Coordinates of C-alpha atoms and ligand atoms in Angstrom, one line a residue:
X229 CA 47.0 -32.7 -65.8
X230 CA 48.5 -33.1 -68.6
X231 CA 51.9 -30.8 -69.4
X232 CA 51.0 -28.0 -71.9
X233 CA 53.9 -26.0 -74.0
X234 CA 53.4 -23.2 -76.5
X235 CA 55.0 -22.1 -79.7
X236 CA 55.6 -21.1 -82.8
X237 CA 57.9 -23.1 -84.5
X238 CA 56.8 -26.6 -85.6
X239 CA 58.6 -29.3 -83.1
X240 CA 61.3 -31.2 -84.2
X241 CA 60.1 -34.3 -82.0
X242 CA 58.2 -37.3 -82.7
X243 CA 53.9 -36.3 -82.3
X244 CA 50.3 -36.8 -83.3
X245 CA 49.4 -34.2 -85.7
X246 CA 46.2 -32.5 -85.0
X247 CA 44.7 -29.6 -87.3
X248 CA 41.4 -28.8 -85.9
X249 CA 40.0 -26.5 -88.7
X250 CA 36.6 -24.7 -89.6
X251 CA 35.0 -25.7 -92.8
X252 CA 36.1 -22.7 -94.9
X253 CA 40.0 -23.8 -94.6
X254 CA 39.8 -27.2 -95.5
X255 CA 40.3 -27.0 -99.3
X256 CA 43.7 -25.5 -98.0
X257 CA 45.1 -29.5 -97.0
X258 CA 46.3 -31.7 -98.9
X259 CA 44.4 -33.5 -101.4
X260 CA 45.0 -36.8 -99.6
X261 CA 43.6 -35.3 -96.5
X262 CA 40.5 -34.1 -98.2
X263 CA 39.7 -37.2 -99.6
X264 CA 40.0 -38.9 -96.1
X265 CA 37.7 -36.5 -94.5
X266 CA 35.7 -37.2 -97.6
X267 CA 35.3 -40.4 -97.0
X268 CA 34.2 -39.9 -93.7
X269 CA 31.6 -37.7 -93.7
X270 CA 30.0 -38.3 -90.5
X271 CA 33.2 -38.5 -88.3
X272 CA 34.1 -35.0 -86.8
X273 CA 37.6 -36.4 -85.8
X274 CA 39.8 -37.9 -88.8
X275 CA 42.6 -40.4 -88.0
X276 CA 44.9 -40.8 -90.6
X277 CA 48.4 -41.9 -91.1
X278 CA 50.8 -40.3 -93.8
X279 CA 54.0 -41.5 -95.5
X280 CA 56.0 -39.0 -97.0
X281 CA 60.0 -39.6 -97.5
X282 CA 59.8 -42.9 -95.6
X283 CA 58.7 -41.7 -92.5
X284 CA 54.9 -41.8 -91.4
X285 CA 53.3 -39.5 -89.7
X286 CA 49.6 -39.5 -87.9
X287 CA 47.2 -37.0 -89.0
X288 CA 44.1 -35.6 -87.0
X289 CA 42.1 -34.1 -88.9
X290 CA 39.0 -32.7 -86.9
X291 CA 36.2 -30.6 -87.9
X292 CA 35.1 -27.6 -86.5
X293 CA 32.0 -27.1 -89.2
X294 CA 31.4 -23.3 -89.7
X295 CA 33.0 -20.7 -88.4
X296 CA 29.8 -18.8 -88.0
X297 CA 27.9 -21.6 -86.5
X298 CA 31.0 -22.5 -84.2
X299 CA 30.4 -22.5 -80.5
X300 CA 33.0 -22.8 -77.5
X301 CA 30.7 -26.3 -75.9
X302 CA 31.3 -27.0 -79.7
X303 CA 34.4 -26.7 -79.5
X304 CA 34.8 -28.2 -76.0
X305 CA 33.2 -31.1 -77.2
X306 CA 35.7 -31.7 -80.2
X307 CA 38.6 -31.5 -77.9
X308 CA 37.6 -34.3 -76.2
X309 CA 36.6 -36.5 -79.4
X310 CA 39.9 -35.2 -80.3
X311 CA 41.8 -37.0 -77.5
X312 CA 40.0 -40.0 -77.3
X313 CA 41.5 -40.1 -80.7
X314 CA 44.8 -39.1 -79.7
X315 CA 45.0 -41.9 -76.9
X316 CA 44.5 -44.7 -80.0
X317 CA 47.9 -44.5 -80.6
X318 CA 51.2 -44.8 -79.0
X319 CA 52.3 -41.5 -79.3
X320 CA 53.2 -39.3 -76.3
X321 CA 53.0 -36.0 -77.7
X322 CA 49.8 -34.2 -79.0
X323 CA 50.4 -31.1 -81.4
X324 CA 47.8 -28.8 -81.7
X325 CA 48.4 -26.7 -85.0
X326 CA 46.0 -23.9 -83.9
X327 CA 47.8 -21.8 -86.8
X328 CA 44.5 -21.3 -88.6
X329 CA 42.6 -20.4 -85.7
X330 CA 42.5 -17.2 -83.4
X331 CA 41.9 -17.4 -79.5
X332 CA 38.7 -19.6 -79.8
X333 CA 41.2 -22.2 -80.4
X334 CA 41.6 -22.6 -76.2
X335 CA 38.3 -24.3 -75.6
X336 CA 39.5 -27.5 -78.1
X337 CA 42.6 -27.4 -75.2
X338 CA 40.4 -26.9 -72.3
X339 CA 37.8 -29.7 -73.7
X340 CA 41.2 -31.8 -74.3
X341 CA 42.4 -31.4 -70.9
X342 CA 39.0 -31.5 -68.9
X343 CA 38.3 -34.9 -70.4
X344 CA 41.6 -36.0 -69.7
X345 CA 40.9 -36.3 -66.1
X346 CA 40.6 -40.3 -64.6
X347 CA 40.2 -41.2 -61.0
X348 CA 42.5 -44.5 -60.8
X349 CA 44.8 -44.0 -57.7
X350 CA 43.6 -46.9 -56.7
X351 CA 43.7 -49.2 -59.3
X352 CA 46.4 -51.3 -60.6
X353 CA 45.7 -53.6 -62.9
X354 CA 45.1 -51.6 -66.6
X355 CA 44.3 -53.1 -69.8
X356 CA 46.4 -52.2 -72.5
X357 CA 43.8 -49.8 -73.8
X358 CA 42.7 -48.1 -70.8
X359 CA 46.3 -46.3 -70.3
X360 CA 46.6 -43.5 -71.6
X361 CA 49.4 -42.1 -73.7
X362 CA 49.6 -38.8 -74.3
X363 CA 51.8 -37.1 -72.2
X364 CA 52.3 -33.8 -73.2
X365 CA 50.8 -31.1 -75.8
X366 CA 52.3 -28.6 -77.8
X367 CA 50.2 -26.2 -79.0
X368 CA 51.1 -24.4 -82.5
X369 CA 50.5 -20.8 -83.2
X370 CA 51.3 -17.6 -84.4
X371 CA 49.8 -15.8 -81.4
X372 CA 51.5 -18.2 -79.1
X373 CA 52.3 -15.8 -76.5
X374 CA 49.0 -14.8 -76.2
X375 CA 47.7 -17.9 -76.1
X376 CA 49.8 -19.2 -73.2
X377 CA 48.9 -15.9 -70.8
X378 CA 44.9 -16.3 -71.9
X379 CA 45.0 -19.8 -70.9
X380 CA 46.6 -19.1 -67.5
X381 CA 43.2 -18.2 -65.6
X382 CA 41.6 -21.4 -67.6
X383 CA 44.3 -23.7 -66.1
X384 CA 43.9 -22.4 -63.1
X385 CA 39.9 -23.1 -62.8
X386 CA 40.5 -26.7 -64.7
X387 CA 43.0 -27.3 -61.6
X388 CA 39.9 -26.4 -59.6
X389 CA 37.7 -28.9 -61.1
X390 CA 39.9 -31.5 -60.9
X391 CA 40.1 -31.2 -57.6
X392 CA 37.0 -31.0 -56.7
X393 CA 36.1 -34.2 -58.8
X394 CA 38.8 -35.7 -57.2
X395 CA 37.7 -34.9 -53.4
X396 CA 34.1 -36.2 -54.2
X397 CA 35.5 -39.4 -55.7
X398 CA 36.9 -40.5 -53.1
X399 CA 35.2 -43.1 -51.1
X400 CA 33.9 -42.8 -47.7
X401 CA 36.2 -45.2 -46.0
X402 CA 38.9 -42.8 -47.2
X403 CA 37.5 -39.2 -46.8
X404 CA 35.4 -39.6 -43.9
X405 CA 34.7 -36.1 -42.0
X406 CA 37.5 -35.2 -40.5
X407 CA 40.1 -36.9 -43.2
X408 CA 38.2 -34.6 -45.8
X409 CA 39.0 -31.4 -43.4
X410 CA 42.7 -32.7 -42.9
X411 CA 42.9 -33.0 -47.0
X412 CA 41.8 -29.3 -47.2
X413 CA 44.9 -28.3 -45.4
X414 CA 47.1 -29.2 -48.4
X415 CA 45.4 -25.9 -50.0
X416 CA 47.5 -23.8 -47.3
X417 CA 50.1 -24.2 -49.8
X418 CA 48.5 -21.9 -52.2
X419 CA 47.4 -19.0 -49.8
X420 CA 44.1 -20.1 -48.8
X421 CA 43.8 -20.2 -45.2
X422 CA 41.7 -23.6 -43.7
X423 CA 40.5 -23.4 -40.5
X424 CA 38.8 -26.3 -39.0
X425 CA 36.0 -26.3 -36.4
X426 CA 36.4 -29.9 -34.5
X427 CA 33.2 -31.6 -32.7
X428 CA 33.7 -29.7 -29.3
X429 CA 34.4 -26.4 -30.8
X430 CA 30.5 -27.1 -33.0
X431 CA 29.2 -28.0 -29.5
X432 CA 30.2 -24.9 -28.2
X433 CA 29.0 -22.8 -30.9
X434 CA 25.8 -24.4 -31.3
X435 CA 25.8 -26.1 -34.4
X436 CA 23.4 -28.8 -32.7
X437 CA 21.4 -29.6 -36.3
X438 CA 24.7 -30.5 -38.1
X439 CA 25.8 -32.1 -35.2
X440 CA 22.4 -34.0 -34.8
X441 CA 23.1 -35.6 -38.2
X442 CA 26.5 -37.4 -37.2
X443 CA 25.2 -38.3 -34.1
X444 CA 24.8 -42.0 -35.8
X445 CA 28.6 -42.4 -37.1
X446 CA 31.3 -43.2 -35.6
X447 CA 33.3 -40.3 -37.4
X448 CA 33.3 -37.3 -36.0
X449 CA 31.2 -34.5 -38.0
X450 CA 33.9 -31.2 -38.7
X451 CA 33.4 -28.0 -40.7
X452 CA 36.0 -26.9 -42.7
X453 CA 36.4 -22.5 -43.2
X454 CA 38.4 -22.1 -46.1
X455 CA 39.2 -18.3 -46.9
X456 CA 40.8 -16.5 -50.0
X457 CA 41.8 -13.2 -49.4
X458 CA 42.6 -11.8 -53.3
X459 CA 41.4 -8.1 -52.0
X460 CA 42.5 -5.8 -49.0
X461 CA 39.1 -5.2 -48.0
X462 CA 37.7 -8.4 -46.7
X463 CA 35.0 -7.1 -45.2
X464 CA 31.5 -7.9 -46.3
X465 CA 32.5 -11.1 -48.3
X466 CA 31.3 -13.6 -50.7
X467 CA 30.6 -17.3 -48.7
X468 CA 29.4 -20.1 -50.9
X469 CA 28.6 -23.4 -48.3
X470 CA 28.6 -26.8 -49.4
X471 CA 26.9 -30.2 -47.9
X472 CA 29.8 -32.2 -47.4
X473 CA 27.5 -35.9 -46.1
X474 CA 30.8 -38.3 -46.7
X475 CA 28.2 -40.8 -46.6
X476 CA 24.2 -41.2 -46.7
X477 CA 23.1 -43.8 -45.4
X478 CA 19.8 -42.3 -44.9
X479 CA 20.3 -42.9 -41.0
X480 CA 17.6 -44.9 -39.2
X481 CA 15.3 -44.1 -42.1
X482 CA 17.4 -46.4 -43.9
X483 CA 18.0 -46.0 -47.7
X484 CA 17.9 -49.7 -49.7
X485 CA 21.1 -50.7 -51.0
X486 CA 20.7 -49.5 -54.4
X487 CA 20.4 -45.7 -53.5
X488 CA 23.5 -46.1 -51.0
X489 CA 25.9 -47.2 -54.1
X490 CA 25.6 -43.6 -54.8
X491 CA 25.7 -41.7 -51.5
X492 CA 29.6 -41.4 -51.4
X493 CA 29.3 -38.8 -53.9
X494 CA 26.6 -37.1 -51.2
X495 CA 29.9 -34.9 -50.6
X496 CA 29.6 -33.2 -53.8
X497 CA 28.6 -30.0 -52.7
X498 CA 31.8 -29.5 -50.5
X499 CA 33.9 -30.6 -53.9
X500 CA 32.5 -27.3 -55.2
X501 CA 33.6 -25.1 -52.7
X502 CA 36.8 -27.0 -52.4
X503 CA 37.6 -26.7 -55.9
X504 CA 36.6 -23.1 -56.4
X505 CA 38.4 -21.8 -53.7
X506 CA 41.4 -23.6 -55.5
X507 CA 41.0 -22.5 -58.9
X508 CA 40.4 -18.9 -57.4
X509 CA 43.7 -19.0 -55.5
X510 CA 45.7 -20.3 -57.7
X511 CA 44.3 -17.1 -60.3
X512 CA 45.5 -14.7 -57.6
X513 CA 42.0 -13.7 -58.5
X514 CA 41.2 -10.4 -56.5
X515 CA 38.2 -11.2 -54.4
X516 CA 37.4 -12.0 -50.8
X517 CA 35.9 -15.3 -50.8
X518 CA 35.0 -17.6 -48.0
X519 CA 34.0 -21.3 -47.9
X520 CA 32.4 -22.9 -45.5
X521 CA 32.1 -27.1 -45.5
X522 CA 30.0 -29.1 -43.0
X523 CA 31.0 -32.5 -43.0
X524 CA 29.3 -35.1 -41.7
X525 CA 28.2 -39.0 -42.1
X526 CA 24.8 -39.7 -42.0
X527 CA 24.5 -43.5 -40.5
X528 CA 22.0 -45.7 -38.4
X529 CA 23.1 -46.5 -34.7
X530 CA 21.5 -46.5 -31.1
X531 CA 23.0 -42.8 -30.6
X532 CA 21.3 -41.5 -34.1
X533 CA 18.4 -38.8 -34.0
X534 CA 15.4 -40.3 -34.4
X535 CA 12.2 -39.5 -36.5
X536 CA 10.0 -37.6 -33.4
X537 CA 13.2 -36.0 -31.8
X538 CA 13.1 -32.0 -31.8
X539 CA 16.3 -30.1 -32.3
X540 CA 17.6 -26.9 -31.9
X541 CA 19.7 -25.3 -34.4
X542 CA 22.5 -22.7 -34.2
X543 CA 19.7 -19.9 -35.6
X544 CA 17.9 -20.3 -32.4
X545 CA 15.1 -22.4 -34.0
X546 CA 13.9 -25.6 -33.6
X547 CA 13.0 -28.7 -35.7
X548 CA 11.0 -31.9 -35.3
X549 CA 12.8 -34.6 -37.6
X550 CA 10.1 -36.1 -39.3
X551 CA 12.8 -38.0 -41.5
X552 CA 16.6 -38.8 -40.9
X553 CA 17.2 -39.2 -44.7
X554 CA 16.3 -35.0 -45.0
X555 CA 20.1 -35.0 -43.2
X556 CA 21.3 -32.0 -46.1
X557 CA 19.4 -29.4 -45.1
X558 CA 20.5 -29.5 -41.2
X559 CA 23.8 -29.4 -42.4
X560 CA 23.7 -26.6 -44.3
X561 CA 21.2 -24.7 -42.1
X562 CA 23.6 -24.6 -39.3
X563 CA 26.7 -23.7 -42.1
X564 CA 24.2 -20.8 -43.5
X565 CA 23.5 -19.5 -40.2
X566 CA 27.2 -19.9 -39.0
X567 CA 28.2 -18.2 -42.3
X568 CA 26.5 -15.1 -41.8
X569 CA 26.8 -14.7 -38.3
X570 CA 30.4 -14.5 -38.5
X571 CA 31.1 -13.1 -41.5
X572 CA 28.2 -11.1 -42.2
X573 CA 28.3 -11.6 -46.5
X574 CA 27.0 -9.5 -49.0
X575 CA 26.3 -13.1 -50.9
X576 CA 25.7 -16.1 -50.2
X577 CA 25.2 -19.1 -52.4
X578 CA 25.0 -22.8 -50.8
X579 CA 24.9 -26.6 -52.9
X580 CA 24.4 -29.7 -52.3
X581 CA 22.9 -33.0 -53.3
X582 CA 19.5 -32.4 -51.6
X583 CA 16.8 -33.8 -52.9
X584 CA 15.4 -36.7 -55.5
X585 CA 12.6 -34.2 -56.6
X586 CA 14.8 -31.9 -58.3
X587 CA 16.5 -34.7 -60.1
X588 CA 12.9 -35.8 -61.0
X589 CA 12.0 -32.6 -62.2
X590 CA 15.1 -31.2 -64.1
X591 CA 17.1 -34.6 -65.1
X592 CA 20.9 -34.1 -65.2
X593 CA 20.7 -31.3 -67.9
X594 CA 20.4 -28.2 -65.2
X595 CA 21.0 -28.1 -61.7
X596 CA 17.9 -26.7 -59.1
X597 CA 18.2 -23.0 -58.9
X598 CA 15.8 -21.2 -56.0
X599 CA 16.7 -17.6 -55.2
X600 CA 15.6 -14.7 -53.3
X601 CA 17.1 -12.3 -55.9
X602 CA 16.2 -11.2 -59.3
X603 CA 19.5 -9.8 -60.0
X604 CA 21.8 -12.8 -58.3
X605 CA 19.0 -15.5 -60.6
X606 CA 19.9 -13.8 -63.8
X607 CA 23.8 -13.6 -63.1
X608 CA 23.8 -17.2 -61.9
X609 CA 21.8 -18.2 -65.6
X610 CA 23.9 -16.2 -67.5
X611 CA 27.1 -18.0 -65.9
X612 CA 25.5 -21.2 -66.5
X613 CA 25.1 -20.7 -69.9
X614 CA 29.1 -19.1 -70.4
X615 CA 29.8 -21.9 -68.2
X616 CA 28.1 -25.1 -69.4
X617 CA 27.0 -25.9 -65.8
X618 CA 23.4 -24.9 -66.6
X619 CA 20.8 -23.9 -64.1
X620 CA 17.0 -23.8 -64.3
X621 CA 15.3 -21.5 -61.6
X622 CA 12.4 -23.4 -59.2
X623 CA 9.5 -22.1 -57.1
X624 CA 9.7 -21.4 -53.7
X625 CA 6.7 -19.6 -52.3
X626 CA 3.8 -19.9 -49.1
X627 CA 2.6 -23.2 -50.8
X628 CA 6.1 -25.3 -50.3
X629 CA 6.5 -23.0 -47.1
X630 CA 3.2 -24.2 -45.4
X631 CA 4.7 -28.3 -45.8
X632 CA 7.4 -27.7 -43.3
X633 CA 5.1 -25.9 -40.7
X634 CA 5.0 -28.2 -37.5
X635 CA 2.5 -28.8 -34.8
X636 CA 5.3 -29.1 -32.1
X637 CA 8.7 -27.2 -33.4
X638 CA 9.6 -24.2 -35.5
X639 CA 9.2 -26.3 -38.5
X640 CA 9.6 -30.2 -39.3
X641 CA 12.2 -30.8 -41.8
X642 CA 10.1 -32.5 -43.9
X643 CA 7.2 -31.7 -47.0
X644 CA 5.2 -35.0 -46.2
X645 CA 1.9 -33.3 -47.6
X646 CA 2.2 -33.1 -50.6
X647 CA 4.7 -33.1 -54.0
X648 CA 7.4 -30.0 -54.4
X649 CA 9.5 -31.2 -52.0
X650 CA 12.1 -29.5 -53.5
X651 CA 10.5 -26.5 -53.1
X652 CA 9.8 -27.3 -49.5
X653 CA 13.9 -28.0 -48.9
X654 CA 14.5 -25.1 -50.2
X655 CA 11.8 -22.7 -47.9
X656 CA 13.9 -24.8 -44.7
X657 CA 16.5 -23.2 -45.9
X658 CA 15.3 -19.9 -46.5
X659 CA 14.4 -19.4 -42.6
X660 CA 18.5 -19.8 -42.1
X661 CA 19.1 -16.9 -44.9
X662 CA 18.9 -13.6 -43.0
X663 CA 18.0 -10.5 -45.5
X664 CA 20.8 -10.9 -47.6
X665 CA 20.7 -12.4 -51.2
X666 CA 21.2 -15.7 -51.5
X667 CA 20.9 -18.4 -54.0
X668 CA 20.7 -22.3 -53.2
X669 CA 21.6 -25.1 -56.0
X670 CA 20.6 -28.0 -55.8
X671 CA 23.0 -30.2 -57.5
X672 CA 21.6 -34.0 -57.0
X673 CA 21.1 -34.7 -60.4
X674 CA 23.8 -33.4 -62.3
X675 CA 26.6 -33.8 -59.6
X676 CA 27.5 -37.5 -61.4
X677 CA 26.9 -39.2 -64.2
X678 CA 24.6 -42.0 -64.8
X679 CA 25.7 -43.1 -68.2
X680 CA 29.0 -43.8 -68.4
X681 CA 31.7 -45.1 -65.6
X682 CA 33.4 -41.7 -65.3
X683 CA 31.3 -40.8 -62.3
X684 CA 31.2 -37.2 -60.8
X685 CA 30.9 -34.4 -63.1
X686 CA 32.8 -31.2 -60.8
X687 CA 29.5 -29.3 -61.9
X688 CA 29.4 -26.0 -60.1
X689 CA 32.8 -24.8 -60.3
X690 CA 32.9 -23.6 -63.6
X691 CA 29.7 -21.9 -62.7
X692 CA 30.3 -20.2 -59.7
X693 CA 33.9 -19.7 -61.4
X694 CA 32.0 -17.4 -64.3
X695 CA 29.6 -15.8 -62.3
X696 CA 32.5 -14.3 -60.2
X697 CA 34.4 -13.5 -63.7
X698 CA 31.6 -11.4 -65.1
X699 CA 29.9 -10.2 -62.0
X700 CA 32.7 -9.6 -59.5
X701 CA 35.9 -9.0 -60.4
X702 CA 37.1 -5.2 -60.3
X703 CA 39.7 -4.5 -63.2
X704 CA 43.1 -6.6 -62.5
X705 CA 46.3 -4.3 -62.0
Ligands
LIG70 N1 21.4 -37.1 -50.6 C1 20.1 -37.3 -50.7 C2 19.5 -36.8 -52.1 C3 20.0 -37.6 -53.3 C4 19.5 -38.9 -53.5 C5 20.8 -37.0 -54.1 C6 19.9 -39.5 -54.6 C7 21.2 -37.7 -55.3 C8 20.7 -38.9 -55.5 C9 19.3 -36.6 -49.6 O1 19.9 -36.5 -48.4 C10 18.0 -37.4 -49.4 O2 18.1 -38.5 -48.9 N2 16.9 -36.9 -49.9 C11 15.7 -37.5 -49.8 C12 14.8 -36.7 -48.9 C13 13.6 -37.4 -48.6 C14 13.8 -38.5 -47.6 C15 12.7 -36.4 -48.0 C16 15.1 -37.6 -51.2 O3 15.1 -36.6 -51.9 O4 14.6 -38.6 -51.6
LIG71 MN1 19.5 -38.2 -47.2
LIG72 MN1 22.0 -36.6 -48.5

């Protein structure tokens, strides 16, 4: 992450000059400047170079339109125009001369920063211009001070999204089950406690769906517990659960080789939790929280479960595997069941990257939303919106519920009749929700991008991050 200082008194060292500004204050630069940004009416981000008393300086001018009109994605989305400016140069400092703007001026540095974020610890051949230079802002203001303590909590949740995009990056060679559990560890450091439930210990609990899915690898499927205690009352907590498949293969119903390119990032959901746990202990925020991560590798072998075999899961019930590839929803029916059983929430909200449908039916502009509460649907929205990581609710209902209904189990894990298989994933999961409210996202289409080479997206933190800042947090001594 890239080293941030506040101030109020313009540096003395050598930096790019950014002075992000709305519309109304631009008449107030130089002429000079006015005439470059003339020049370029369609560029929002103005690169210039200045020499006044034999020394040049670079200029970036970048425009924020009208005040009125301005919004913080807006504003986000500028930050990051503004650095892939910034990294043009040589320079190694970035000032941001936020002296004409008030505390709005934080998402330009949060879009800054959350774009600066590159997964390359294992490259090491770079082109010239893919490093990048910048190493350190200075942000210039007259409210400095307050600037610094109201980004604080932001750090703090862009800390948790780089880590979560970091986790899910990883490939599955690397952060296979029980390496991913062993990584968690590392967030002891910062008060969260990690407790990890090995293969025997899943055995003896029950957890015989999750287990059924690792049954083909040769890696050992774990769950990871992570808990952040910001409250003294723990009782009655909030658990989010996250499918944490280091791999899909698709298990003996084979995916091609296409769709298995992008079933390392299969882990996404457990990134989420991960990274939200982090961001939320490192805030000190003051809630109990509790994540739960089943991790797991979905492969083909001779030991696999098999299309025809019935299992039993940790809720009692049973299921007929119609197909191996539906692996997300055992996983996080044994985490649901183990969640409440032991902790007994007053909320629960699972992700993962479940199925192609919702993907199909919502692209990568909102993640699946299917919830049992009218209250915890509308807080969820409303965060998506503060937050960027939108959501769009989706039917459950008898009609999706009636697709899983088996001849010879408790239910087959599996919608083959028909279309809305979404919708049928989504009833499985229900019947693993006791009466408690409870919200499931399913995050297969927006958890990576398909455009561009940057890969996974973090989506979810900052969502589940706002939803807990409006809905959840009682007044900070
Ligand atoms: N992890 C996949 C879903 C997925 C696929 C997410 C591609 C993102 C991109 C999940 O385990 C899966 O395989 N789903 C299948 C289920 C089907 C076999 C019933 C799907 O949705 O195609
Ligand atoms: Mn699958
Ligand atoms: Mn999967």
């Amino acid at each position: 992450m890239i080293p941030t200082e506040f101030t109020d008194t313009f540096p003395e060292e050598e930096f790019i000059w950014a002075r992000p500004m709305y519309e109304e204050k631009i008449e107030e630069l130089s002429p000079f400047l006015q005439e470059a940004m003339r020049r370029k009416p369609c560029d929002a981000v103005v690169d210039v170079l200045i020499e006044e008393k034999n020394f040049i300086t670079r200029q970036i001018v970048c425009k924020l339109g009208e005040k009125q009109s301005s919004t913080k994605q807006k504003r986000e989305e500028l930050g990051s125009l503004l650095l892939q400016k910034a990294h043009l140069g040589n320079e190694s400092i970035l000032l941001l001369d936020f002296r004409t703007l008030g505390n709005e001026a934080l998402d330009l540095l949060t879009g800054i920063i959350l774009s600066s974020w590159r997964f390359e610890q294992y490259r090491t051949i770079f082109k010239a211009e893919e490093k990048s230079h910048i190493k350190k802002i200075i942000v210039l203001s007259n409210i400095s001070e307050l600037l610094k303590r109201d980004f604080e909590p932001i750090h703090a949740m862009i800390q948790g999204v780089f880590y979560s995009k970091a986790l899910t990056s990883e490939p599955p060679n690397i952060l296979y089950p029980l390496a991913y559990a062993e990584r968690l560890k590392e967030l002891e450091t910062i008060g969260i406690e990690v407790e990890i439930l090995h293969e025997k210990d899943l055995h003896t609990i029950g957890m015989t769906a999750l287990l059924g899915v690792g049954m083909g690898s040769n890696q050992p499927p774990c769950v990871a517990i992570l808990k952040w205690n910001g409250r003294k009352d723990s009782s009655n907590p909030i658990v989010i659960v996250g499918k944490g498949v280091c791999f899909d293969s698709g298990g003996l119903c084979l995916k091609g080789p296409l769709p298995q390119r992008e079933m390392k990032w299969d882990k996404a959901g457990a990134g989420v939790v991960a990274g939200l746990l982090k961001s939320l202990a490192l805030n000190r925020s003051p809630i109990s929280i509790i994540g739960i991560i089943g991790l797991v590798e979905n492969m083909p072998d001779g030991k696999a479960i098999k299309p025809g075999d019935i299992i039993k899961t940790m809720s009692g019930q049973t299921i007929e595997i119609v197909d191996t590839d539906a692996e997300g929803r055992l996983v996080l029916a044994d985490c649901l069941w183990f969640a409440q059983d032991k902790f007994q929430p007053k909320t629960i909200i699972d992700l993962g990257t479940l199925t192609m449908e919702t993907f199909a039916t919502l692209g990568s502009a909102y993640a699946g939303l299917y919830c049992n509460s009218a209250q915890l649907r509308s807080q969820l929205e409303a965060a998506g919106k503060i937050s960027g990581d939108l959501v769009w609710p989706l039917p459950m209902g008898e009609y999706y519920a009636k697709q899983i209904q088996s001849p010879v189990a408790d239910m087959k894990n599996l919608g083959v009749e028909s279309w809305g298989e979404n919708g049928a994933a989504a009833e499985f999961l229900r019947r693993f929700v006791k009466t408690i409210e409870w919200a499931h996202l399913d995050i297969a289409g927006v958890s990576w991008t398909r455009t561009d080479s940057k890969g996974v997206t973090g989506f979810g933190v900052r969502l589940l991050w706002d939803w807990i800042q409006s809905n959840l947090l009682e007044i900070k001594e």
